[in-house]
Amino acid sequence: MAGRSVAIIGAGLAGLAAGCYGQLNGYDTRIFEQHTLPGGVVTSWKRKGYTVNCAPHFMWRAQAGEPMHRLYLDVGILPHSRMVDRLTYGFIDEPTGRRLILPRRLEEMARTLAAISPADAKQVADLIAGARAMMEADIWDLGLDKPPELSGPIDSVKTLLRTSRVLKYFGGRYAQPVTAYVREVQDPFLRRFFERLFLPSVPVWLLCMVLAMYAAGRSVLLEGSSLEMARAMESRYRALGGEIVYGATVEEVLVKDGRAAGVRLADGTTHRADAVISAADGHSTLFEMLRGCYLDPRTERRYRDWPLTSPTVSCAFGVACEFPGEPCMSIITLEDPLTVAGRPVDVVWMRLFNYSPRFAPPGKTVVQVDCETDWDWWDRVRRTDLERYRHEKNRVAEELLVRLERHYPGLACRVEMVDVATPYTVWRYTRNHRGAHMGWLPTPQALNARFARTVPGLGGFYMAGQWVMPGGGVVPSLYSGRHAVQLLCHEDGRTFVTG
Ligand SMILES: Cc1cc2nc3c(=O)[nH]c(=O)nc-3n(C[C@H](O)[C@H](O)[C@H](O)COP(=O)(O)OP(=O)(O)OC[C@H]3O[C@@H](n4cnc5c(N)ncnc54)[C@H](O)[C@@H]3O)c2cc1C
């Protein structure tokens, strides 16, 4: 049994976590990554001395002694990646001309939001009550320590005990999507604030959770680049004896006698293993690498019908000025919509990397603006008309700059670097289906669903990553890598160990 080999597909956070836990549990693991870098969506690149960052926007802070802290240590995020408690949300609402910086303390947040529209005081109070309850309950990573397959009645009782005081905030009106909740909100600015703080599709309880994390200082920022964090994980994995093969696109999971037996790469080579963990995009895992042979009707239906997170166009500007005191994350509602890939866009998310000197040369800042867009347009145009693809990238960047200039006069003439990432860029880095960089859209239905880490009829095969953790996220993806190894240990009769 010692030294059983495991092939892991994908060196995103889930694959690297699976690799670290596999090594910690005595397996000989090897990760096959189609790109030349670790991290998947958690990545960044250099342009003219500036660092362009993809995901994540914020991390979950963990305190020494907490399970999440152990997780960060096990996978090598800690002690190398420093996190800073400097997240601030700003809202700029062009249609009403209003601006808001969201206070961090819940009492002040409640007062500020209620003052915007006294007629909506009840909706504000309900939301703050949910956020307060969640903050006090301290249940950030509840239920993530084990895969659903290994959770029994005792775990359910434990969960019930820990959530008893907040249970009511997960049901009733808190279970409906934010879009439904805001129908009762009269003030348009407040309505847009609730809808856009996260995503309009999420259940109200998740919005409460976001506010609670913000107020509790649990949402923090990486001081360095995302790629540095991914590199720290890669180093940890290698130090534990793991091996990563880059430029290795897995095309097929090999099967022998009803068990996963290794992988076949695009270059035709085959690599035998006793078990396989796919931490790659769910769609290509099930429909291409496994040729659609191991699907139950429910999973098939989900992949056919469920909405995915919308792909984005992300424009980064390297600007020769500083933005002291400005919120590092602002949501801007545009008065006149912008056209991106043929579709109107009326909201953009702006990130100012003004909280750390590590993203730009001294006295300069990266300003990054994201907006939702259409996968089909970018996919088609990139394949059929490269010139038009490039032209659209430039046009969107120019238009966005005009919009930013309204709020930061003089910014446009200080721009030294422009970098535009499209949904195709995300696909190239990660192969996520239809550029859905966070997998499933986190609707109440998706968040309540249970995704099996195994597939029917195939032994020795496990799935990890955001496609089995709807809503994705750094911590859930890391835990999902751990889940795969927990299941593997369970099947092999080993006691799962952490670092
Ligand atoms: C813009 C953005 C902002 C985000 N913000 C936050 C945030 O603020 N907080 C938060 O917690 N989370 C955030 N997230 C989500 C979080 O970063 C992701 O959910 C998580 O990193 C997903 O990790 P993963 O390993 O499951 O998937 P991925 O990162 O997609 O990794 C999959 C890996 O598999 C590889 N692969 C795919 N197919 C193959 C193949 N055939 N052969 C070999 N390798 C293959 C890919 O190249 C990739 O490296 C954000 C994500 C994005 C994109």
mmCIF file with all atom_site columns, N, CA, C and O in Angstrom, residues 433-453:
data_model
loop_
_atom_site.group_PDB
_atom_site.id
_atom_site.type_symbol
_atom_site.label_atom_id
_atom_site.label_alt_id
_atom_site.label_comp_id
_atom_site.label_asym_id
_atom_site.label_entity_id
_atom_site.label_seq_id
_atom_site.pdbx_PDB_ins_code
_atom_site.Cartn_x
_atom_site.Cartn_y
_atom_site.Cartn_z
_atom_site.occupancy
_atom_site.B_iso_or_equiv
_atom_site.pdbx_formal_charge
_atom_site.auth_seq_id
_atom_site.auth_comp_id
_atom_site.auth_asym_id
_atom_site.auth_atom_id
_atom_site.pdbx_PDB_model_num
ATOM 1  N N  . HIS A 1 433 ? -14.679 26.005 -18.503 1.00 0.00 ? 433 HIS A N  1
ATOM 2  C CA . HIS A 1 433 ? -15.733 25.903 -19.505 1.00 0.00 ? 433 HIS A CA 1
ATOM 3  C C  . HIS A 1 433 ? -16.371 27.263 -19.788 1.00 0.00 ? 433 HIS A C  1
ATOM 4  O O  . HIS A 1 433 ? -16.804 27.947 -18.868 1.00 0.00 ? 433 HIS A O  1
ATOM 5  N N  . ARG A 1 434 ? -16.402 27.669 -21.025 1.00 0.00 ? 434 ARG A N  1
ATOM 6  C CA . ARG A 1 434 ? -17.013 28.913 -21.477 1.00 0.00 ? 434 ARG A CA 1
ATOM 7  C C  . ARG A 1 434 ? -16.484 30.130 -20.705 1.00 0.00 ? 434 ARG A C  1
ATOM 8  O O  . ARG A 1 434 ? -17.197 31.090 -20.446 1.00 0.00 ? 434 ARG A O  1
ATOM 9  N N  . GLY A 1 435 ? -15.210 30.041 -20.307 1.00 0.00 ? 435 GLY A N  1
ATOM 10 C CA . GLY A 1 435 ? -14.577 31.172 -19.613 1.00 0.00 ? 435 GLY A CA 1
ATOM 11 C C  . GLY A 1 435 ? -15.179 31.458 -18.244 1.00 0.00 ? 435 GLY A C  1
ATOM 12 O O  . GLY A 1 435 ? -14.960 32.533 -17.678 1.00 0.00 ? 435 GLY A O  1
ATOM 13 N N  . ALA A 1 436 ? -15.933 30.488 -17.706 1.00 0.00 ? 436 ALA A N  1
ATOM 14 C CA . ALA A 1 436 ? -16.589 30.690 -16.395 1.00 0.00 ? 436 ALA A CA 1
ATOM 15 C C  . ALA A 1 436 ? -15.531 30.560 -15.308 1.00 0.00 ? 436 ALA A C  1
ATOM 16 O O  . ALA A 1 436 ? -15.294 29.473 -14.781 1.00 0.00 ? 436 ALA A O  1
ATOM 17 N N  . HIS A 1 437 ? -14.903 31.679 -14.985 1.00 0.00 ? 437 HIS A N  1
ATOM 18 C CA . HIS A 1 437 ? -13.713 31.647 -14.131 1.00 0.00 ? 437 HIS A CA 1
ATOM 19 C C  . HIS A 1 437 ? -13.984 31.179 -12.711 1.00 0.00 ? 437 HIS A C  1
ATOM 20 O O  . HIS A 1 437 ? -13.067 30.826 -11.993 1.00 0.00 ? 437 HIS A O  1
ATOM 21 N N  . MET A 1 438 ? -15.263 31.199 -12.285 1.00 0.00 ? 438 MET A N  1
ATOM 22 C CA . MET A 1 438 ? -15.556 30.690 -10.940 1.00 0.00 ? 438 MET A CA 1
ATOM 23 C C  . MET A 1 438 ? -16.556 29.538 -10.993 1.00 0.00 ? 438 MET A C  1
ATOM 24 O O  . MET A 1 438 ? -17.210 29.231 -10.005 1.00 0.00 ? 438 MET A O  1
ATOM 25 N N  . GLY A 1 439 ? -16.682 28.913 -12.156 1.00 0.00 ? 439 GLY A N  1
ATOM 26 C CA . GLY A 1 439 ? -17.559 27.741 -12.260 1.00 0.00 ? 439 GLY A CA 1
ATOM 27 C C  . GLY A 1 439 ? -19.032 28.110 -12.226 1.00 0.00 ? 439 GLY A C  1
ATOM 28 O O  . GLY A 1 439 ? -19.478 29.036 -12.910 1.00 0.00 ? 439 GLY A O  1
ATOM 29 N N  . TRP A 1 440 ? -19.781 27.405 -11.394 1.00 0.00 ? 440 TRP A N  1
ATOM 30 C CA . TRP A 1 440 ? -21.235 27.603 -11.326 1.00 0.00 ? 440 TRP A CA 1
ATOM 31 C C  . TRP A 1 440 ? -21.584 28.977 -10.776 1.00 0.00 ? 440 TRP A C  1
ATOM 32 O O  . TRP A 1 440 ? -20.941 29.452 -9.846  1.00 0.00 ? 440 TRP A O  1
ATOM 33 N N  . LEU A 1 441 ? -22.657 29.547 -11.319 1.00 0.00 ? 441 LEU A N  1
ATOM 34 C CA . LEU A 1 441 ? -23.177 30.786 -10.733 1.00 0.00 ? 441 LEU A CA 1
ATOM 35 C C  . LEU A 1 441 ? -23.719 30.436 -9.340  1.00 0.00 ? 441 LEU A C  1
ATOM 36 O O  . LEU A 1 441 ? -24.484 29.474 -9.201  1.00 0.00 ? 441 LEU A O  1
ATOM 37 N N  . PRO A 1 442 ? -23.319 31.179 -8.306  1.00 0.00 ? 442 PRO A N  1
ATOM 38 C CA . PRO A 1 442 ? -23.765 30.807 -6.959  1.00 0.00 ? 442 PRO A CA 1
ATOM 39 C C  . PRO A 1 442 ? -25.219 31.200 -6.681  1.00 0.00 ? 442 PRO A C  1
ATOM 40 O O  . PRO A 1 442 ? -25.504 32.151 -5.965  1.00 0.00 ? 442 PRO A O  1
ATOM 41 N N  . THR A 1 443 ? -26.136 30.470 -7.269  1.00 0.00 ? 443 THR A N  1
ATOM 42 C CA . THR A 1 443 ? -27.568 30.676 -7.006  1.00 0.00 ? 443 THR A CA 1
ATOM 43 C C  . THR A 1 443 ? -27.922 29.899 -5.738  1.00 0.00 ? 443 THR A C  1
ATOM 44 O O  . THR A 1 443 ? -27.170 29.004 -5.333  1.00 0.00 ? 443 THR A O  1
ATOM 45 N N  . PRO A 1 444 ? -29.087 30.182 -5.127  1.00 0.00 ? 444 PRO A N  1
ATOM 46 C CA . PRO A 1 444 ? -29.484 29.376 -3.965  1.00 0.00 ? 444 PRO A CA 1
ATOM 47 C C  . PRO A 1 444 ? -29.500 27.889 -4.304  1.00 0.00 ? 444 PRO A C  1
ATOM 48 O O  . PRO A 1 444 ? -29.058 27.053 -3.523  1.00 0.00 ? 444 PRO A O  1
ATOM 49 N N  . GLN A 1 445 ? -29.975 27.549 -5.510  1.00 0.00 ? 445 GLN A N  1
ATOM 50 C CA . GLN A 1 445 ? -30.038 26.135 -5.909  1.00 0.00 ? 445 GLN A CA 1
ATOM 51 C C  . GLN A 1 445 ? -28.633 25.506 -5.954  1.00 0.00 ? 445 GLN A C  1
ATOM 52 O O  . GLN A 1 445 ? -28.402 24.427 -5.409  1.00 0.00 ? 445 GLN A O  1
ATOM 53 N N  . ALA A 1 446 ? -27.692 26.212 -6.570  1.00 0.00 ? 446 ALA A N  1
ATOM 54 C CA . ALA A 1 446 ? -26.338 25.654 -6.691  1.00 0.00 ? 446 ALA A CA 1
ATOM 55 C C  . ALA A 1 446 ? -25.669 25.549 -5.325  1.00 0.00 ? 446 ALA A C  1
ATOM 56 O O  . ALA A 1 446 ? -24.991 24.564 -5.024  1.00 0.00 ? 446 ALA A O  1
ATOM 57 N N  . LEU A 1 447 ? -25.868 26.571 -4.485  1.00 0.00 ? 447 LEU A N  1
ATOM 58 C CA . LEU A 1 447 ? -25.193 26.556 -3.182  1.00 0.00 ? 447 LEU A CA 1
ATOM 59 C C  . LEU A 1 447 ? -25.761 25.485 -2.256  1.00 0.00 ? 447 LEU A C  1
ATOM 60 O O  . LEU A 1 447 ? -25.081 25.022 -1.348  1.00 0.00 ? 447 LEU A O  1
ATOM 61 N N  . ASN A 1 448 ? -27.009 25.097 -2.486  1.00 0.00 ? 448 ASN A N  1
ATOM 62 C CA . ASN A 1 448 ? -27.600 24.049 -1.650  1.00 0.00 ? 448 ASN A CA 1
ATOM 63 C C  . ASN A 1 448 ? -27.316 22.655 -2.179  1.00 0.00 ? 448 ASN A C  1
ATOM 64 O O  . ASN A 1 448 ? -27.589 21.665 -1.510  1.00 0.00 ? 448 ASN A O  1
ATOM 65 N N  . ALA A 1 449 ? -26.793 22.589 -3.400  1.00 0.00 ? 449 ALA A N  1
ATOM 66 C CA . ALA A 1 449 ? -26.616 21.275 -4.030  1.00 0.00 ? 449 ALA A CA 1
ATOM 67 C C  . ALA A 1 449 ? -25.393 20.565 -3.470  1.00 0.00 ? 449 ALA A C  1
ATOM 68 O O  . ALA A 1 449 ? -24.425 21.192 -3.054  1.00 0.00 ? 449 ALA A O  1
ATOM 69 N N  . ARG A 1 450 ? -25.477 19.255 -3.491  1.00 0.00 ? 450 ARG A N  1
ATOM 70 C CA . ARG A 1 450 ? -24.329 18.453 -3.082  1.00 0.00 ? 450 ARG A CA 1
ATOM 71 C C  . ARG A 1 450 ? -23.691 17.886 -4.344  1.00 0.00 ? 450 ARG A C  1
ATOM 72 O O  . ARG A 1 450 ? -24.366 17.287 -5.173  1.00 0.00 ? 450 ARG A O  1
ATOM 73 N N  . PHE A 1 451 ? -22.411 18.111 -4.494  1.00 0.00 ? 451 PHE A N  1
ATOM 74 C CA . PHE A 1 451 ? -21.688 17.570 -5.647  1.00 0.00 ? 451 PHE A CA 1
ATOM 75 C C  . PHE A 1 451 ? -20.795 16.434 -5.177  1.00 0.00 ? 451 PHE A C  1
ATOM 76 O O  . PHE A 1 451 ? -19.917 16.646 -4.333  1.00 0.00 ? 451 PHE A O  1
ATOM 77 N N  . ALA A 1 452 ? -21.026 15.244 -5.725  1.00 0.00 ? 452 ALA A N  1
ATOM 78 C CA . ALA A 1 452 ? -20.201 14.103 -5.333  1.00 0.00 ? 452 ALA A CA 1
ATOM 79 C C  . ALA A 1 452 ? -18.783 14.314 -5.850  1.00 0.00 ? 452 ALA A C  1
ATOM 80 O O  . ALA A 1 452 ? -18.570 14.908 -6.908  1.00 0.00 ? 452 ALA A O  1
ATOM 81 N N  . ARG A 1 453 ? -17.806 13.842 -5.082  1.00 0.00 ? 453 ARG A N  1
ATOM 82 C CA . ARG A 1 453 ? -16.396 13.936 -5.501  1.00 0.00 ? 453 ARG A CA 1
ATOM 83 C C  . ARG A 1 453 ? -15.993 12.711 -6.312  1.00 0.00 ? 453 ARG A C  1
ATOM 84 O O  . ARG A 1 453 ? -14.869 12.598 -6.766  1.00 0.00 ? 453 ARG A O  1
#
